[in-house]
Coordinates of C-alpha atoms in Angstrom, one line a residue:
M1 CA -28.6 -135.8 -89.2
L2 CA -32.1 -136.9 -90.3
P3 CA -31.6 -140.4 -92.2
Y4 CA -34.6 -141.0 -94.7
R5 CA -33.3 -144.4 -95.9
D6 CA -31.0 -147.0 -95.9
D7 CA -29.4 -147.9 -99.1
P8 CA -28.6 -150.2 -100.3
R9 CA -31.4 -151.8 -98.0
P10 CA -29.8 -155.1 -96.3
G11 CA -33.4 -156.8 -97.4
A12 CA -35.5 -158.3 -94.4
T13 CA -37.2 -161.0 -96.4
R14 CA -40.1 -161.7 -93.0
F15 CA -42.8 -158.6 -93.3
P16 CA -41.9 -156.3 -90.0
W17 CA -45.5 -156.4 -87.8
F18 CA -44.5 -155.3 -84.6
T19 CA -41.9 -152.3 -86.5
I20 CA -45.3 -151.4 -87.7
L21 CA -47.0 -152.2 -84.4
F22 CA -45.0 -150.3 -82.6
L23 CA -45.5 -147.2 -85.1
I24 CA -48.9 -147.3 -84.9
I25 CA -49.7 -147.4 -81.0
N26 CA -47.0 -144.6 -80.6
L27 CA -48.7 -142.5 -83.1
A28 CA -52.1 -143.5 -81.9
V29 CA -51.0 -142.5 -78.1
F30 CA -49.2 -139.2 -79.5
G31 CA -53.0 -138.6 -81.0
Y32 CA -54.6 -139.2 -77.7
Q33 CA -52.1 -136.7 -75.7
V34 CA -52.6 -134.3 -78.4
M35 CA -56.9 -135.0 -77.7
L36 CA -56.3 -133.9 -74.2
A37 CA -54.4 -131.2 -74.5
T38 CA -57.1 -129.6 -76.3
T39 CA -58.6 -130.2 -73.1
G40 CA -56.4 -129.3 -70.6
E41 CA -56.3 -133.0 -69.4
I42 CA -53.1 -133.8 -70.5
D43 CA -50.7 -133.1 -67.4
G44 CA -52.9 -136.0 -65.4
F45 CA -51.9 -138.7 -68.1
I46 CA -48.2 -137.5 -67.9
E47 CA -48.7 -138.2 -64.2
R48 CA -50.3 -141.2 -64.2
W49 CA -48.4 -143.1 -67.8
G50 CA -44.8 -141.3 -67.4
F51 CA -41.7 -143.0 -65.3
Y52 CA -40.4 -141.2 -62.6
P53 CA -37.2 -142.3 -60.6
A54 CA -38.1 -141.0 -57.2
D55 CA -42.0 -143.3 -57.9
F56 CA -39.5 -145.8 -59.0
W57 CA -37.0 -146.2 -56.3
A58 CA -40.2 -146.6 -53.1
G59 CA -41.3 -148.7 -55.4
E60 CA -44.5 -147.5 -56.9
R61 CA -46.2 -147.3 -60.5
L62 CA -43.6 -149.7 -61.4
Y63 CA -45.5 -150.2 -64.7
T64 CA -44.5 -146.6 -65.7
A65 CA -41.1 -148.0 -67.1
V66 CA -43.0 -149.5 -69.7
T67 CA -45.7 -147.5 -70.5
A68 CA -43.8 -144.2 -70.4
V69 CA -41.9 -146.0 -73.7
F70 CA -45.3 -145.4 -75.8
L71 CA -45.6 -141.3 -74.5
H72 CA -44.1 -138.4 -76.4
G73 CA -43.1 -134.6 -75.7
G74 CA -44.3 -132.8 -78.8
V75 CA -44.2 -133.6 -82.2
L76 CA -40.7 -132.8 -83.3
H77 CA -40.3 -135.9 -80.6
I78 CA -42.0 -138.0 -82.1
V79 CA -42.0 -137.6 -85.6
S80 CA -38.1 -138.2 -85.3
N81 CA -38.8 -140.9 -83.1
M82 CA -40.8 -142.3 -85.6
I83 CA -38.6 -142.0 -88.6
F84 CA -35.6 -144.0 -86.5
L85 CA -37.2 -146.5 -85.6
G86 CA -39.4 -146.7 -89.7
I87 CA -36.1 -147.2 -91.2
F88 CA -33.8 -148.8 -88.2
G89 CA -36.4 -151.4 -87.1
P90 CA -37.6 -153.6 -89.7
N91 CA -34.2 -154.9 -90.7
V92 CA -33.9 -155.6 -86.5
E93 CA -36.9 -157.0 -86.4
D94 CA -35.8 -159.0 -89.5
Q95 CA -32.4 -160.8 -88.1
L96 CA -33.9 -161.1 -84.1
G97 CA -37.1 -162.7 -85.3
R98 CA -40.6 -161.2 -84.0
R99 CA -40.9 -162.9 -80.5
T100 CA -37.7 -161.6 -79.5
Y101 CA -37.4 -158.4 -80.9
F102 CA -40.7 -158.0 -79.0
V103 CA -39.3 -158.0 -75.7
F104 CA -35.6 -157.4 -77.1
Y105 CA -37.8 -153.3 -77.9
L106 CA -39.5 -153.8 -74.7
V107 CA -36.7 -154.1 -72.5
G108 CA -34.4 -151.5 -74.5
G109 CA -36.9 -149.2 -73.0
V110 CA -37.1 -150.5 -69.6
V111 CA -33.7 -150.5 -69.5
A112 CA -32.8 -146.7 -70.5
S113 CA -35.2 -145.2 -68.1
I114 CA -33.8 -147.2 -65.2
A115 CA -30.6 -146.5 -66.3
Y116 CA -31.9 -142.9 -65.8
A117 CA -33.7 -143.2 -62.7
L118 CA -30.2 -144.4 -60.9
A119 CA -28.1 -141.5 -62.7
F120 CA -30.9 -138.7 -61.3
P121 CA -32.8 -141.1 -58.0
D122 CA -34.7 -138.0 -56.9
M123 CA -36.1 -136.3 -60.3
D124 CA -39.7 -135.7 -59.9
A125 CA -39.8 -135.1 -63.8
P126 CA -41.6 -137.9 -65.6
L127 CA -39.9 -139.4 -68.4
V128 CA -41.7 -140.4 -71.3
G129 CA -40.7 -141.0 -75.1
A130 CA -39.8 -144.0 -77.4
S131 CA -36.2 -142.9 -77.7
G132 CA -34.6 -145.5 -75.1
A133 CA -36.0 -148.5 -77.1
I134 CA -35.2 -147.2 -80.7
A135 CA -31.6 -147.0 -79.3
A136 CA -31.5 -149.9 -78.5
V137 CA -32.9 -151.0 -81.8
L138 CA -29.8 -148.5 -83.6
G139 CA -27.2 -150.2 -81.3
G140 CA -28.9 -153.7 -82.9
Y141 CA -28.0 -152.3 -86.1
V142 CA -25.1 -151.2 -85.9
L143 CA -23.4 -154.3 -84.8
L144 CA -25.7 -156.6 -87.7
F145 CA -25.3 -153.7 -90.7
P146 CA -22.4 -151.8 -90.0
R147 CA -21.8 -151.7 -93.2
A148 CA -25.1 -150.5 -94.6
M149 CA -25.5 -147.4 -96.1
V150 CA -27.9 -144.5 -94.7
R151 CA -28.8 -141.6 -96.7
S152 CA -29.8 -138.6 -94.4
L153 CA -30.2 -135.1 -94.5
L154 CA -27.4 -132.9 -92.8
F155 CA -28.3 -130.2 -91.7
V156 CA -26.0 -127.2 -89.8
G157 CA -26.2 -123.7 -89.7
P158 CA -26.5 -122.2 -93.6
F159 CA -25.2 -125.8 -94.9
I160 CA -27.5 -128.3 -95.7
T161 CA -27.3 -131.9 -97.8
A162 CA -28.5 -135.4 -98.7
G163 CA -25.0 -137.3 -97.8
R164 CA -24.7 -141.2 -98.0
V165 CA -22.8 -142.8 -94.9
A166 CA -22.1 -146.3 -93.5
A167 CA -24.5 -146.8 -90.3
I168 CA -21.8 -147.3 -87.9
I169 CA -20.7 -143.8 -88.5
L170 CA -23.9 -141.9 -89.2
I171 CA -25.1 -143.9 -85.5
G172 CA -22.0 -144.4 -83.9
F173 CA -21.6 -140.0 -84.1
W174 CA -25.5 -139.7 -82.8
F175 CA -23.8 -141.9 -80.1
L176 CA -21.0 -139.7 -79.3
I177 CA -23.4 -137.2 -78.5
Q178 CA -25.8 -139.0 -76.2
V179 CA -22.3 -139.9 -74.4
V180 CA -20.6 -136.2 -74.1
Q181 CA -24.4 -134.6 -73.2
S182 CA -25.0 -137.6 -70.7
V183 CA -21.3 -136.3 -69.5
V184 CA -22.7 -132.9 -69.5
S185 CA -26.1 -133.6 -67.9
V186 CA -24.9 -135.6 -65.2
L187 CA -22.4 -133.3 -64.0
A188 CA -24.8 -130.4 -64.5
I189 CA -22.3 -128.3 -66.9
A190 CA -24.3 -127.0 -68.5
D191 CA -28.6 -127.4 -69.2
T192 CA -29.3 -129.9 -71.9
G193 CA -33.1 -128.8 -71.3
N194 CA -35.5 -132.1 -70.9
V195 CA -33.6 -134.3 -73.4
A196 CA -32.5 -137.5 -71.2
F197 CA -28.9 -138.0 -72.9
L198 CA -28.2 -141.3 -70.6
A199 CA -31.4 -142.8 -71.3
H200 CA -30.7 -143.3 -74.8
A201 CA -27.1 -144.2 -74.6
A202 CA -28.0 -147.1 -71.8
G203 CA -30.6 -148.4 -74.8
F204 CA -28.0 -148.3 -77.2
V205 CA -25.6 -150.4 -74.8
F206 CA -28.1 -152.4 -74.3
G207 CA -28.8 -152.6 -78.3
I208 CA -25.3 -153.6 -78.7
I209 CA -24.8 -156.0 -76.2
A210 CA -28.4 -157.9 -76.3
V211 CA -27.7 -158.6 -80.5
G212 CA -24.5 -159.8 -79.5
A213 CA -25.9 -162.0 -77.0
I214 CA -28.4 -163.2 -79.2
R215 CA -26.1 -164.1 -82.0
E216 CA -23.6 -165.7 -80.3
A217 CA -26.6 -167.7 -78.6
R218 CA -27.6 -168.7 -81.9
D219 CA -23.9 -169.5 -83.6
Q220 CA -24.9 -166.2 -86.3
P221 CA -22.3 -163.7 -87.1
V222 CA -22.7 -161.1 -85.4
T223 CA -21.5 -158.1 -88.6
H224 CA -22.0 -157.8 -91.5
W225 CA -19.2 -156.0 -93.1
G226 CA -19.7 -156.0 -97.1
K227 CA -17.3 -155.9 -99.7
G228 CA -14.2 -154.1 -98.7
D229 CA -13.6 -151.8 -101.7
E230 CA -16.5 -150.1 -101.0
H231 CA -17.1 -146.3 -99.7
W232 CA -17.5 -145.2 -95.6
W233 CA -19.5 -142.2 -96.7
N234 CA -20.5 -139.6 -100.2
R235 CA -18.5 -136.7 -101.1
S236 CA -21.4 -134.8 -99.7
F237 CA -21.4 -136.4 -96.4
R238 CA -17.3 -135.4 -96.6
N239 CA -17.7 -132.1 -97.8
W240 CA -20.2 -131.3 -94.9
I241 CA -18.2 -132.4 -91.9
L242 CA -15.4 -130.3 -93.6
L243 CA -17.3 -127.5 -92.7
M244 CA -18.6 -128.2 -89.6
I245 CA -15.3 -128.4 -88.4
T246 CA -14.4 -125.9 -89.9
F247 CA -15.9 -123.2 -88.4
G248 CA -17.2 -125.0 -85.5
I249 CA -13.4 -124.0 -85.0
G250 CA -13.6 -120.8 -86.4
L251 CA -16.6 -120.1 -83.3
V252 CA -14.5 -121.7 -80.5
L253 CA -12.0 -119.1 -81.3
V254 CA -14.2 -116.5 -80.7
Q255 CA -14.9 -117.9 -77.4
F256 CA -11.4 -118.0 -76.8
M257 CA -10.9 -114.6 -77.3
A258 CA -14.0 -113.2 -75.8
E259 CA -13.1 -114.7 -73.1
A260 CA -10.0 -113.7 -73.0
G261 CA -11.1 -109.8 -72.8
S262 CA -11.2 -109.4 -76.9
E263 CA -14.2 -109.0 -77.1
A264 CA -13.8 -106.6 -80.6
L265 CA -11.8 -108.3 -82.2
A266 CA -14.3 -111.9 -81.0
S267 CA -17.0 -110.1 -82.6
L268 CA -15.4 -109.2 -85.8
I269 CA -14.0 -112.6 -86.6
Q270 CA -17.0 -113.4 -86.1
S271 CA -19.1 -111.8 -88.3
G272 CA -16.5 -112.1 -90.8
L273 CA -17.4 -115.8 -90.4
L274 CA -20.8 -115.6 -90.8
I275 CA -20.8 -113.7 -93.5
L276 CA -18.5 -116.3 -95.2
A277 CA -21.0 -119.0 -94.2
G278 CA -23.5 -117.6 -95.8
L279 CA -21.2 -116.4 -98.8
V280 CA -20.6 -120.4 -99.3
A281 CA -24.6 -121.7 -99.0
I282 CA -25.2 -119.3 -101.4
L283 CA -22.7 -120.0 -103.8
D284 CA -22.9 -123.8 -103.4
G285 CA -26.5 -124.0 -103.8
W286 CA -26.6 -121.9 -107.1
W287 CA -24.5 -124.4 -108.4
R288 CA -26.0 -127.1 -107.8
L289 CA -29.2 -125.4 -108.9
R290 CA -27.5 -125.1 -112.6
G291 CA -27.2 -128.3 -112.2
Y292 CA -23.3 -129.0 -111.6
D293 CA -21.4 -131.3 -108.3
A294 CA -20.8 -128.8 -105.9
L295 CA -19.5 -128.7 -102.6
L296 CA -22.3 -130.2 -101.2
G297 CA -24.4 -132.3 -103.5
S298 CA -24.9 -133.1 -107.1
T299 CA -27.4 -132.7 -109.5
Q300 CA -30.0 -135.1 -108.5
R301 CA -33.6 -134.1 -107.7
L302 CA -33.9 -133.8 -104.3
E303 CA -30.6 -132.4 -104.5
R304 CA -31.8 -129.6 -106.3
V305 CA -34.1 -129.5 -103.6
V306 CA -32.6 -128.9 -100.7
A307 CA -30.4 -126.7 -102.8
I308 CA -33.4 -123.9 -102.6
I309 CA -33.4 -124.8 -99.1
Q310 CA -29.8 -124.0 -98.5
L311 CA -29.9 -120.9 -101.3
V312 CA -33.3 -119.6 -98.4
A313 CA -31.0 -119.7 -95.5
G314 CA -27.7 -118.6 -96.8
V315 CA -29.6 -115.1 -97.9
S316 CA -31.5 -115.2 -94.4
L317 CA -27.9 -115.6 -92.7
L318 CA -26.7 -112.8 -94.5
S319 CA -29.5 -110.6 -94.2
S320 CA -29.6 -110.6 -90.8
I321 CA -26.1 -109.4 -90.6
F322 CA -26.6 -106.9 -93.0
W323 CA -30.3 -105.7 -91.9
I324 CA -31.2 -105.9 -95.6

């Protein structure tokens, strides 16, 4: 899921100076990282400014709990973080006030880093990224604007759509993923790559607690639920979730059968599921391109662009199966 705007926008009344400042600093630092990568000096830069749990507990370079918030590990890392910050940051800054928001953002990043250090005290790999701080912003946003509708690109396999869903559902789903992946990483059940899911979860929890405490101290309403007759999601989001569940159950069944020794049948069912997914993606995309409301979209201009991408994805999936 990749959000691209909140709609209808809660409506910030003040210019988000610090959100813009954080965006500029993050992008500038990443640009500098790219320059260092071309000269082979990037490793030394990360070692100096990245957050190392082992060093933290040794009382060394404590400042890196803050500096690491402005470093990123790649293009996808910074792009996704800046999108989330740009969408959700301005309204949280508006509600908290600029100075409070500035401190809130940085402390959220520090709390996320310390939580990660608590779980992995001997980790000698650096923790970098604004994800913990932005997770705190998400926690604040979902408490302040739970019923604000967020427009998001939704994609899984060949299925792609632009859905509209309440912030509490979208961000809540994101948080659930962080919690599950945190448990997986802490218990070493599976490899979660280099993503610090526990830091994300800790930042989010901090955001909810901090914003709740701030609003309570100011005697301001904590939540805005909107009108009772507002929808929680639109048709595209609902159908996308149903497709995820349907094919997810099918793939779990395939895995179960394979482990039970029925590998041939499992392989056959898996191929059938993939073929079905490709056909549904192609038919749905084609229907949208013809100007009809389909399973995953409507006749809006953006939906038609997304439909073309889905068509290509569906054809590519079938091609990979049949080697067309």
